[in-house]
PDB file of C-alpha atoms and ligand atoms in Angstrom:
ATOM      1  CA  UNK A 285     130.113 -58.308 105.728  1.00 68.00           C
ATOM      2  CA  UNK A 286     131.361 -59.285 102.261  1.00 86.00           C
ATOM      3  CA  UNK A 287     128.832 -59.632  99.471  1.00 95.00           C
ATOM      4  CA  UNK A 288     127.687 -63.214  98.982  1.00 97.00           C
ATOM      5  CA  UNK A 289     127.392 -64.887  95.603  1.00 98.00           C
ATOM      6  CA  UNK A 290     125.743 -68.298  95.879  1.00 98.00           C
ATOM      7  CA  UNK A 291     125.572 -70.821  93.034  1.00 98.00           C
ATOM      8  CA  UNK A 292     122.703 -73.295  93.061  1.00 98.00           C
ATOM      9  CA  UNK A 293     123.553 -76.017  90.584  1.00 98.00           C
ATOM     10  CA  UNK A 294     120.296 -77.888  91.262  1.00 97.00           C
ATOM     11  CA  UNK A 295     120.452 -81.398  89.665  1.00 97.00           C
ATOM     12  CA  UNK A 296     123.263 -80.407  87.267  1.00 98.00           C
ATOM     13  CA  UNK A 297     125.552 -81.011  85.470  1.00 97.00           C
ATOM     14  CA  UNK A 298     124.856 -84.505  84.202  1.00 96.00           C
ATOM     15  CA  UNK A 299     128.251 -86.153  84.729  1.00 97.00           C
ATOM     16  CA  UNK A 300     131.059 -86.065  87.310  1.00 97.00           C
ATOM     17  CA  UNK A 301     133.468 -85.061  84.565  1.00 97.00           C
ATOM     18  CA  UNK A 302     131.397 -82.000  83.643  1.00 98.00           C
ATOM     19  CA  UNK A 303     130.923 -81.112  87.309  1.00 98.00           C
ATOM     20  CA  UNK A 304     134.669 -81.271  87.980  1.00 97.00           C
ATOM     21  CA  UNK A 305     135.434 -79.173  84.902  1.00 97.00           C
ATOM     22  CA  UNK A 306     132.836 -76.567  85.804  1.00 97.00           C
ATOM     23  CA  UNK A 307     134.142 -76.299  89.355  1.00 96.00           C
ATOM     24  CA  UNK A 308     137.730 -75.871  88.152  1.00 96.00           C
ATOM     25  CA  UNK A 309     136.733 -73.310  85.518  1.00 95.00           C
ATOM     26  CA  UNK A 310     134.851 -71.244  88.098  1.00 95.00           C
ATOM     27  CA  UNK A 311     137.812 -71.438  90.483  1.00 93.00           C
ATOM     28  CA  UNK A 312     140.117 -70.266  87.740  1.00 91.00           C
ATOM     29  CA  UNK A 313     137.764 -67.474  86.629  1.00 89.00           C
ATOM     30  CA  UNK A 314     137.514 -65.934  90.086  1.00 88.00           C
ATOM     31  CA  UNK A 315     140.948 -66.530  91.520  1.00 86.00           C
ATOM     32  CA  UNK A 316     141.790 -62.839  91.784  1.00 86.00           C
ATOM     33  CA  UNK A 317     138.563 -62.036  93.665  1.00 87.00           C
ATOM     34  CA  UNK A 318     139.118 -61.573  97.385  1.00 83.00           C
ATOM     35  CA  UNK A 319     136.383 -59.314  98.644  1.00 88.00           C
ATOM     36  CA  UNK A 320     133.351 -61.552  97.979  1.00 95.00           C
ATOM     37  CA  UNK A 321     132.163 -64.743  99.655  1.00 95.00           C
ATOM     38  CA  UNK A 322     131.494 -67.307  96.924  1.00 96.00           C
ATOM     39  CA  UNK A 323     129.384 -70.351  97.793  1.00 97.00           C
ATOM     40  CA  UNK A 324     128.853 -73.269  95.423  1.00 98.00           C
ATOM     41  CA  UNK A 325     125.993 -75.656  96.143  1.00 98.00           C
ATOM     42  CA  UNK A 326     126.502 -78.750  93.967  1.00 98.00           C
ATOM     43  CA  UNK A 327     124.499 -81.988  94.111  1.00 98.00           C
ATOM     44  CA  UNK A 328     125.436 -83.965  97.261  1.00 97.00           C
ATOM     45  CA  UNK A 329     127.467 -86.464  95.258  1.00 96.00           C
ATOM     46  CA  UNK A 330     130.316 -84.003  94.576  1.00 97.00           C
ATOM     47  CA  UNK A 331     130.184 -81.971  97.735  1.00 96.00           C
ATOM     48  CA  UNK A 332     132.956 -83.691  99.688  1.00 97.00           C
ATOM     49  CA  UNK A 333     135.394 -83.748  96.804  1.00 96.00           C
ATOM     50  CA  UNK A 334     134.797 -80.069  96.035  1.00 97.00           C
ATOM     51  CA  UNK A 335     135.089 -79.081  99.690  1.00 96.00           C
ATOM     52  CA  UNK A 336     138.631 -80.523  99.740  1.00 94.00           C
ATOM     53  CA  UNK A 337     139.616 -78.454  96.701  1.00 90.00           C
ATOM     54  CA  UNK A 338     137.604 -75.357  97.482  1.00 88.00           C
ATOM     55  CA  UNK A 339     140.280 -73.048  98.972  1.00 86.00           C
ATOM     56  CA  UNK A 340     138.518 -69.709  99.411  1.00 89.00           C
ATOM     57  CA  UNK A 341     135.236 -70.938  97.878  1.00 94.00           C
ATOM     58  CA  UNK A 342     132.645 -72.168 100.383  1.00 96.00           C
ATOM     59  CA  UNK A 343     130.494 -75.203  99.734  1.00 98.00           C
ATOM     60  CA  UNK A 344     126.808 -75.599 100.521  1.00 98.00           C
ATOM     61  CA  UNK A 345     124.132 -78.281 100.340  1.00 98.00           C
ATOM     62  CA  UNK A 346     120.859 -77.719  98.481  1.00 98.00           C
ATOM     63  CA  UNK A 347     118.746 -79.246 101.243  1.00 98.00           C
ATOM     64  CA  UNK A 348     119.004 -81.275 104.460  1.00 98.00           C
ATOM     65  CA  UNK A 349     116.711 -83.364 106.620  1.00 98.00           C
ATOM     66  CA  UNK A 350     115.474 -82.177 110.002  1.00 98.00           C
ATOM     67  CA  UNK A 351     116.532 -85.356 111.828  1.00 97.00           C
ATOM     68  CA  UNK A 352     120.123 -86.302 112.591  1.00 96.00           C
ATOM     69  CA  UNK A 353     119.671 -89.843 111.263  1.00 96.00           C
ATOM     70  CA  UNK A 354     117.191 -92.685 110.877  1.00 96.00           C
ATOM     71  CA  UNK A 355     114.822 -94.333 108.429  1.00 97.00           C
ATOM     72  CA  UNK A 356     114.539 -91.511 105.879  1.00 97.00           C
ATOM     73  CA  UNK A 357     115.304 -93.067 102.520  1.00 96.00           C
ATOM     74  CA  UNK A 358     117.024 -90.723 100.091  1.00 95.00           C
ATOM     75  CA  UNK A 359     117.660 -87.981 102.636  1.00 96.00           C
ATOM     76  CA  UNK A 360     120.813 -86.394 104.028  1.00 97.00           C
ATOM     77  CA  UNK A 361     121.310 -84.843 107.469  1.00 98.00           C
ATOM     78  CA  UNK A 362     122.749 -81.454 108.319  1.00 98.00           C
ATOM     79  CA  UNK A 363     125.518 -83.188 110.293  1.00 98.00           C
ATOM     80  CA  UNK A 364     126.456 -85.246 107.243  1.00 98.00           C
ATOM     81  CA  UNK A 365     126.720 -82.084 105.142  1.00 98.00           C
ATOM     82  CA  UNK A 366     128.807 -80.399 107.758  1.00 98.00           C
ATOM     83  CA  UNK A 367     131.117 -83.412 108.122  1.00 98.00           C
ATOM     84  CA  UNK A 368     131.548 -83.473 104.338  1.00 97.00           C
ATOM     85  CA  UNK A 369     132.864 -79.908 104.434  1.00 97.00           C
ATOM     86  CA  UNK A 370     129.770 -77.773 103.771  1.00 98.00           C
ATOM     87  CA  UNK A 371     129.408 -74.402 105.495  1.00 98.00           C
ATOM     88  CA  UNK A 372     126.017 -73.457 104.065  1.00 98.00           C
ATOM     89  CA  UNK A 373     122.719 -75.101 103.184  1.00 98.00           C
ATOM     90  CA  UNK A 374     119.890 -73.787 100.981  1.00 98.00           C
ATOM     91  CA  UNK A 375     116.516 -74.348 102.659  1.00 98.00           C
ATOM     92  CA  UNK A 376     112.976 -73.702 101.492  1.00 98.00           C
ATOM     93  CA  UNK A 377     113.854 -73.376  97.816  1.00 98.00           C
ATOM     94  CA  UNK A 378     110.683 -72.766  95.772  1.00 96.00           C
ATOM     95  CA  UNK A 379     111.291 -75.922  93.735  1.00 96.00           C
ATOM     96  CA  UNK A 380     111.088 -77.942  96.958  1.00 96.00           C
ATOM     97  CA  UNK A 381     108.148 -75.966  98.347  1.00 96.00           C
ATOM     98  CA  UNK A 382     106.124 -76.334  95.157  1.00 92.00           C
ATOM     99  CA  UNK A 383     107.119 -79.701  93.730  1.00 91.00           C
ATOM    100  CA  UNK A 384     107.864 -81.582  96.943  1.00 93.00           C
ATOM    101  CA  UNK A 385     105.346 -79.975  99.282  1.00 94.00           C
ATOM    102  CA  UNK A 386     107.775 -78.466 101.789  1.00 97.00           C
ATOM    103  CA  UNK A 387     105.850 -76.403 104.312  1.00 97.00           C
ATOM    104  CA  UNK A 388     107.026 -73.554 106.528  1.00 98.00           C
ATOM    105  CA  UNK A 389     106.896 -75.984 109.501  1.00 98.00           C
ATOM    106  CA  UNK A 390     109.214 -78.441 107.751  1.00 98.00           C
ATOM    107  CA  UNK A 391     111.553 -75.603 106.772  1.00 98.00           C
ATOM    108  CA  UNK A 392     111.553 -74.384 110.379  1.00 98.00           C
ATOM    109  CA  UNK A 393     112.660 -77.861 111.566  1.00 98.00           C
ATOM    110  CA  UNK A 394     115.357 -77.968 108.895  1.00 98.00           C
ATOM    111  CA  UNK A 395     116.701 -74.550 109.896  1.00 98.00           C
ATOM    112  CA  UNK A 396     116.965 -75.782 113.490  1.00 97.00           C
ATOM    113  CA  UNK A 397     118.822 -78.908 112.337  1.00 98.00           C
ATOM    114  CA  UNK A 398     121.166 -76.844 110.156  1.00 98.00           C
ATOM    115  CA  UNK A 399     121.985 -74.456 112.999  1.00 97.00           C
ATOM    116  CA  UNK A 400     122.665 -77.366 115.346  1.00 97.00           C
ATOM    117  CA  UNK A 401     125.140 -78.734 112.791  1.00 97.00           C
ATOM    118  CA  UNK A 402     126.784 -75.280 112.582  1.00 97.00           C
ATOM    119  CA  UNK A 403     125.681 -74.776 108.981  1.00 98.00           C
ATOM    120  CA  UNK A 404     124.632 -71.352 107.753  1.00 98.00           C
ATOM    121  CA  UNK A 405     121.053 -71.635 106.439  1.00 98.00           C
ATOM    122  CA  UNK A 406     120.113 -69.776 103.252  1.00 98.00           C
ATOM    123  CA  UNK A 407     116.366 -69.425 103.684  1.00 98.00           C
ATOM    124  CA  UNK A 408     114.533 -68.895 100.379  1.00 98.00           C
ATOM    125  CA  UNK A 409     111.312 -66.903 100.423  1.00 98.00           C
ATOM    126  CA  UNK A 410     109.225 -65.380  97.658  1.00 97.00           C
ATOM    127  CA  UNK A 411     105.801 -65.038  96.144  1.00 96.00           C
ATOM    128  CA  UNK A 412     104.322 -66.824  93.183  1.00 94.00           C
ATOM    129  CA  UNK A 413     102.543 -65.061  90.300  1.00 90.00           C
ATOM    130  CA  UNK A 414      99.262 -63.610  91.468  1.00 91.00           C
ATOM    131  CA  UNK A 415     100.213 -63.741  95.165  1.00 95.00           C
ATOM    132  CA  UNK A 416     100.670 -60.661  97.311  1.00 95.00           C
ATOM    133  CA  UNK A 417     104.392 -60.306  98.025  1.00 96.00           C
ATOM    134  CA  UNK A 418     104.006 -58.835 101.540  1.00 97.00           C
ATOM    135  CA  UNK A 419     101.594 -61.513 102.733  1.00 97.00           C
ATOM    136  CA  UNK A 420     103.729 -64.357 101.382  1.00 98.00           C
ATOM    137  CA  UNK A 421     106.997 -62.988 102.782  1.00 98.00           C
ATOM    138  CA  UNK A 422     105.545 -62.349 106.222  1.00 98.00           C
ATOM    139  CA  UNK A 423     103.906 -65.794 106.394  1.00 98.00           C
ATOM    140  CA  UNK A 424     107.020 -67.623 105.175  1.00 98.00           C
ATOM    141  CA  UNK A 425     109.377 -65.722 107.473  1.00 98.00           C
ATOM    142  CA  UNK A 426     107.190 -66.105 110.565  1.00 97.00           C
ATOM    143  CA  UNK A 427     106.726 -69.822 109.846  1.00 98.00           C
ATOM    144  CA  UNK A 428     110.345 -70.598 109.045  1.00 98.00           C
ATOM    145  CA  UNK A 429     111.724 -68.645 112.017  1.00 98.00           C
ATOM    146  CA  UNK A 430     109.204 -69.858 114.593  1.00 97.00           C
ATOM    147  CA  UNK A 431     110.762 -70.355 118.077  1.00 96.00           C
ATOM    148  CA  UNK A 432     114.200 -69.285 116.888  1.00 96.00           C
ATOM    149  CA  UNK A 433     115.971 -66.809 119.145  1.00 94.00           C
ATOM    150  CA  UNK A 434     117.935 -63.794 118.013  1.00 94.00           C
ATOM    151  CA  UNK A 435     121.075 -65.615 119.044  1.00 92.00           C
ATOM    152  CA  UNK A 436     120.258 -68.669 116.952  1.00 91.00           C
ATOM    153  CA  UNK A 437     119.575 -66.781 113.743  1.00 91.00           C
ATOM    154  CA  UNK A 438     122.539 -64.461 113.737  1.00 90.00           C
ATOM    155  CA  UNK A 439     124.104 -66.537 110.936  1.00 92.00           C
ATOM    156  CA  UNK A 440     121.020 -66.722 108.773  1.00 97.00           C
ATOM    157  CA  UNK A 441     121.008 -65.619 105.131  1.00 98.00           C
ATOM    158  CA  UNK A 442     117.694 -64.800 103.441  1.00 98.00           C
ATOM    159  CA  UNK A 443     117.269 -65.235  99.700  1.00 98.00           C
ATOM    160  CA  UNK A 444     114.404 -63.296  98.140  1.00 98.00           C
ATOM    161  CA  UNK A 445     113.422 -65.377  95.128  1.00 97.00           C
ATOM    162  CA  UNK A 446     110.113 -64.494  93.500  1.00 96.00           C
ATOM    163  CA  UNK A 447     108.961 -67.895  92.254  1.00 94.00           C
ATOM    164  CA  UNK A 448     108.017 -66.641  88.767  1.00 91.00           C
ATOM    165  CA  UNK A 449     111.553 -65.304  88.278  1.00 92.00           C
ATOM    166  CA  UNK A 450     113.336 -68.552  89.168  1.00 91.00           C
ATOM    167  CA  UNK A 451     114.485 -70.519  86.161  1.00 85.00           C
ATOM    168  CA  UNK A 452     112.603 -68.254  83.780  1.00 89.00           C
ATOM    169  CA  UNK A 453     113.719 -65.346  81.639  1.00 82.00           C
ATOM    170  CA  UNK A 454     111.739 -62.883  83.654  1.00 90.00           C
ATOM    171  CA  UNK A 455     113.878 -61.357  86.416  1.00 88.00           C
ATOM    172  CA  UNK A 456     112.322 -59.096  89.047  1.00 89.00           C
ATOM    173  CA  UNK A 457     112.691 -55.367  88.497  1.00 94.00           C
ATOM    174  CA  UNK A 458     115.352 -53.885  90.799  1.00 96.00           C
ATOM    175  CA  UNK A 459     112.614 -51.685  92.315  1.00 97.00           C
ATOM    176  CA  UNK A 460     110.395 -54.605  93.332  1.00 95.00           C
ATOM    177  CA  UNK A 461     113.438 -56.448  94.673  1.00 97.00           C
ATOM    178  CA  UNK A 462     114.247 -53.340  96.719  1.00 98.00           C
ATOM    179  CA  UNK A 463     110.767 -53.219  98.193  1.00 97.00           C
ATOM    180  CA  UNK A 464     110.961 -56.941  99.038  1.00 97.00           C
ATOM    181  CA  UNK A 465     114.369 -56.385 100.657  1.00 98.00           C
ATOM    182  CA  UNK A 466     113.059 -53.509 102.797  1.00 98.00           C
ATOM    183  CA  UNK A 467     109.984 -55.494 103.750  1.00 98.00           C
ATOM    184  CA  UNK A 468     112.089 -58.503 104.834  1.00 98.00           C
ATOM    185  CA  UNK A 469     114.167 -56.147 107.024  1.00 98.00           C
ATOM    186  CA  UNK A 470     110.931 -54.738 108.459  1.00 98.00           C
ATOM    187  CA  UNK A 471     109.674 -58.202 109.419  1.00 98.00           C
ATOM    188  CA  UNK A 472     113.042 -59.120 110.961  1.00 97.00           C
ATOM    189  CA  UNK A 473     112.931 -55.880 112.952  1.00 97.00           C
ATOM    190  CA  UNK A 474     109.418 -56.703 114.154  1.00 96.00           C
ATOM    191  CA  UNK A 475     110.352 -60.290 115.069  1.00 96.00           C
ATOM    192  CA  UNK A 476     113.824 -59.549 116.489  1.00 96.00           C
ATOM    193  CA  UNK A 477     115.514 -56.169 116.330  1.00 96.00           C
ATOM    194  CA  UNK A 478     116.722 -53.494 113.938  1.00 96.00           C
ATOM    195  CA  UNK A 479     120.291 -54.540 114.693  1.00 96.00           C
ATOM    196  CA  UNK A 480     119.600 -58.143 113.637  1.00 96.00           C
ATOM    197  CA  UNK A 481     117.694 -56.990 110.539  1.00 96.00           C
ATOM    198  CA  UNK A 482     120.589 -54.781 109.468  1.00 95.00           C
ATOM    199  CA  UNK A 483     123.181 -57.507 109.870  1.00 95.00           C
ATOM    200  CA  UNK A 484     121.200 -60.329 108.214  1.00 96.00           C
ATOM    201  CA  UNK A 485     122.248 -60.601 104.554  1.00 97.00           C
ATOM    202  CA  UNK A 486     119.351 -60.550 102.103  1.00 98.00           C
ATOM    203  CA  UNK A 487     120.310 -61.775  98.628  1.00 98.00           C
ATOM    204  CA  UNK A 488     118.309 -61.756  95.391  1.00 98.00           C
ATOM    205  CA  UNK A 489     117.697 -64.820  93.215  1.00 97.00           C
ATOM    206  CA  UNK A 490     115.740 -65.273  89.995  1.00 96.00           C
ATOM    207  CA  UNK A 491     117.189 -65.128  86.459  1.00 95.00           C
ATOM    208  CA  UNK A 492     120.339 -63.287  87.507  1.00 97.00           C
ATOM    209  CA  UNK A 493     122.900 -62.831  84.727  1.00 96.00           C
ATOM    210  CA  UNK A 494     126.035 -60.789  84.115  1.00 97.00           C
ATOM    211  CA  UNK A 495     123.963 -57.887  82.728  1.00 96.00           C
ATOM    212  CA  UNK A 496     121.487 -57.460  85.584  1.00 97.00           C
ATOM    213  CA  UNK A 497     123.594 -58.623  88.576  1.00 97.00           C
ATOM    214  CA  UNK A 498     124.936 -55.222  89.616  1.00 97.00           C
ATOM    215  CA  UNK A 499     121.463 -53.627  89.564  1.00 97.00           C
ATOM    216  CA  UNK A 500     120.364 -55.868  92.423  1.00 98.00           C
ATOM    217  CA  UNK A 501     123.390 -54.843  94.457  1.00 97.00           C
ATOM    218  CA  UNK A 502     123.223 -51.115  93.757  1.00 97.00           C
ATOM    219  CA  UNK A 503     119.539 -50.431  93.131  1.00 97.00           C
ATOM    220  CA  UNK A 504     117.937 -53.146  95.297  1.00 97.00           C
ATOM    221  CA  UNK A 505     120.573 -52.840  98.059  1.00 97.00           C
ATOM    222  CA  UNK A 506     120.980 -56.611  98.143  1.00 98.00           C
ATOM    223  CA  UNK A 507     123.872 -58.124 100.055  1.00 98.00           C
ATOM    224  CA  UNK A 508     124.420 -60.646  97.290  1.00 98.00           C
ATOM    225  CA  UNK A 509     122.878 -62.997  94.748  1.00 98.00           C
ATOM    226  CA  UNK A 510     121.631 -66.568  94.480  1.00 98.00           C
ATOM    227  CA  UNK A 511     122.320 -67.754  90.955  1.00 98.00           C
ATOM    228  CA  UNK A 512     120.858 -70.877  89.358  1.00 97.00           C
ATOM    229  CA  UNK A 513     121.105 -71.313  85.576  1.00 96.00           C
ATOM    230  CA  UNK A 514     123.903 -68.790  85.055  1.00 97.00           C
ATOM    231  CA  UNK A 515     126.092 -70.574  87.620  1.00 97.00           C
ATOM    232  CA  UNK A 516     126.320 -73.546  85.237  1.00 97.00           C
ATOM    233  CA  UNK A 517     128.212 -71.464  82.693  1.00 96.00           C
ATOM    234  CA  UNK A 518     131.629 -70.723  84.129  1.00 96.00           C
ATOM    235  CA  UNK A 519     132.263 -67.628  81.963  1.00 95.00           C
ATOM    236  CA  UNK A 520     128.879 -66.053  82.785  1.00 97.00           C
ATOM    237  CA  UNK A 521     129.152 -66.868  86.494  1.00 97.00           C
ATOM    238  CA  UNK A 522     132.696 -65.490  86.707  1.00 95.00           C
ATOM    239  CA  UNK A 523     131.492 -62.333  84.943  1.00 95.00           C
ATOM    240  CA  UNK A 524     128.678 -61.911  87.491  1.00 97.00           C
ATOM    241  CA  UNK A 525     131.242 -62.197  90.273  1.00 96.00           C
ATOM    242  CA  UNK A 526     133.667 -59.805  88.628  1.00 94.00           C
ATOM    243  CA  UNK A 527     130.945 -57.237  87.934  1.00 95.00           C
ATOM    244  CA  UNK A 528     129.711 -57.379  91.531  1.00 96.00           C
ATOM    245  CA  UNK A 529     133.252 -57.102  92.887  1.00 93.00           C
ATOM    246  CA  UNK A 530     133.727 -53.847  90.956  1.00 90.00           C
ATOM    247  CA  UNK A 531     130.323 -52.408  91.917  1.00 88.00           C
TER     248      UNK A 531
HETATM  249  C1  LIG B1184     117.647 -70.675  91.877  1.00 82.25           C
HETATM  250  O1  LIG B1184     117.668 -71.838  91.519  1.00 82.25           O
HETATM  251  O2  LIG B1184     117.621 -70.414  93.075  1.00 82.25           O
HETATM  252  C2  LIG B1184     117.630 -69.623  90.847  1.00 82.25           C
HETATM  253  C3  LIG B1184     117.607 -68.381  91.239  1.00 82.25           C
HETATM  254  O3  LIG B1184     117.633 -70.039  89.531  1.00 82.25           O
HETATM  255  P1  LIG B1184     117.805 -69.098  88.232  1.00 82.25           P
HETATM  256  O4  LIG B1184     118.990 -68.200  88.492  1.00 82.25           O
HETATM  257  O5  LIG B1184     118.041 -70.055  87.112  1.00 82.25           O
HETATM  258  O6  LIG B1184     116.550 -68.327  88.091  1.00 82.25           O
END
C-alpha cells in the first residue's frame, strides 16, 4: 500500500479565504507526487467544497458521531461526512480524549459508525507523559476495537501519537516510535492475525516536520505520518511529502 500522509488542520485556519488558499497551495506543491496517498482533514465547514476540488487528494473528517442522526447538537454523522465527499475520518484524537472526555467505548461506537458509512477510520492511540506506553496502547486498542471482526477492520489506519509530542516541539525519537509500531502490530496479531497486522497501516503523529519526517518512515518503519501544525504551512507540508516520496 502507498504511504499515507494525513493533514489534521484542527480548528484552523481562521477564515475561508485562508483555508482555500492553503488548500490550493498544497495541491500545487504536491502535484507531481503520485506514489503517496495524501489526506487532508479540514474543519467540517470546508470539507464538501474541498472534496469537489480534491482530484488525487483524499478528504477526511476530524471526528464523527456514533449515531446516524438525531438530537445531538453540534455533531456530525459519519454518513454526512461520507455524503460530503470524505473518505477518511480521524477518531480518538488525544485532544478529544483529553479535553472532551472521549472514552474507548465512545471511540469504539464511532469506529462502527464510520465503517458503516464506508469511511476509513484513522484511530489515534498514544500515551501521555508518565504513562506506560505498552499498557496505554493495549488498553486503547482493545477498547476501540471491541467486537469488531477482522473483516470489518481491514480498512483501519492506526495513528501512533504520543500525547506529549502532539502540538509540542518534542517529537518522539524514531526508536521509541519503532517500538510503539511493533507493539501495535503485536496487539493486532494477538487480537486478529499476523496477516491483518501486517496490512494495517500504522502512521506516526506528533511534531512531524520536513527534517524529521523521513526518520519515521525509514527508522520507525511507519507506513505514513499524521501531521498537525506543519500541515498549516503549505511549503513545509509539501516538503514533508516530497521528502517521504523520495525516501
Ligand atoms: C495532530 O494534531 O494529530 C498532530 C500530530 O499535531 P502536531 O503535528 O502539531 O504535533
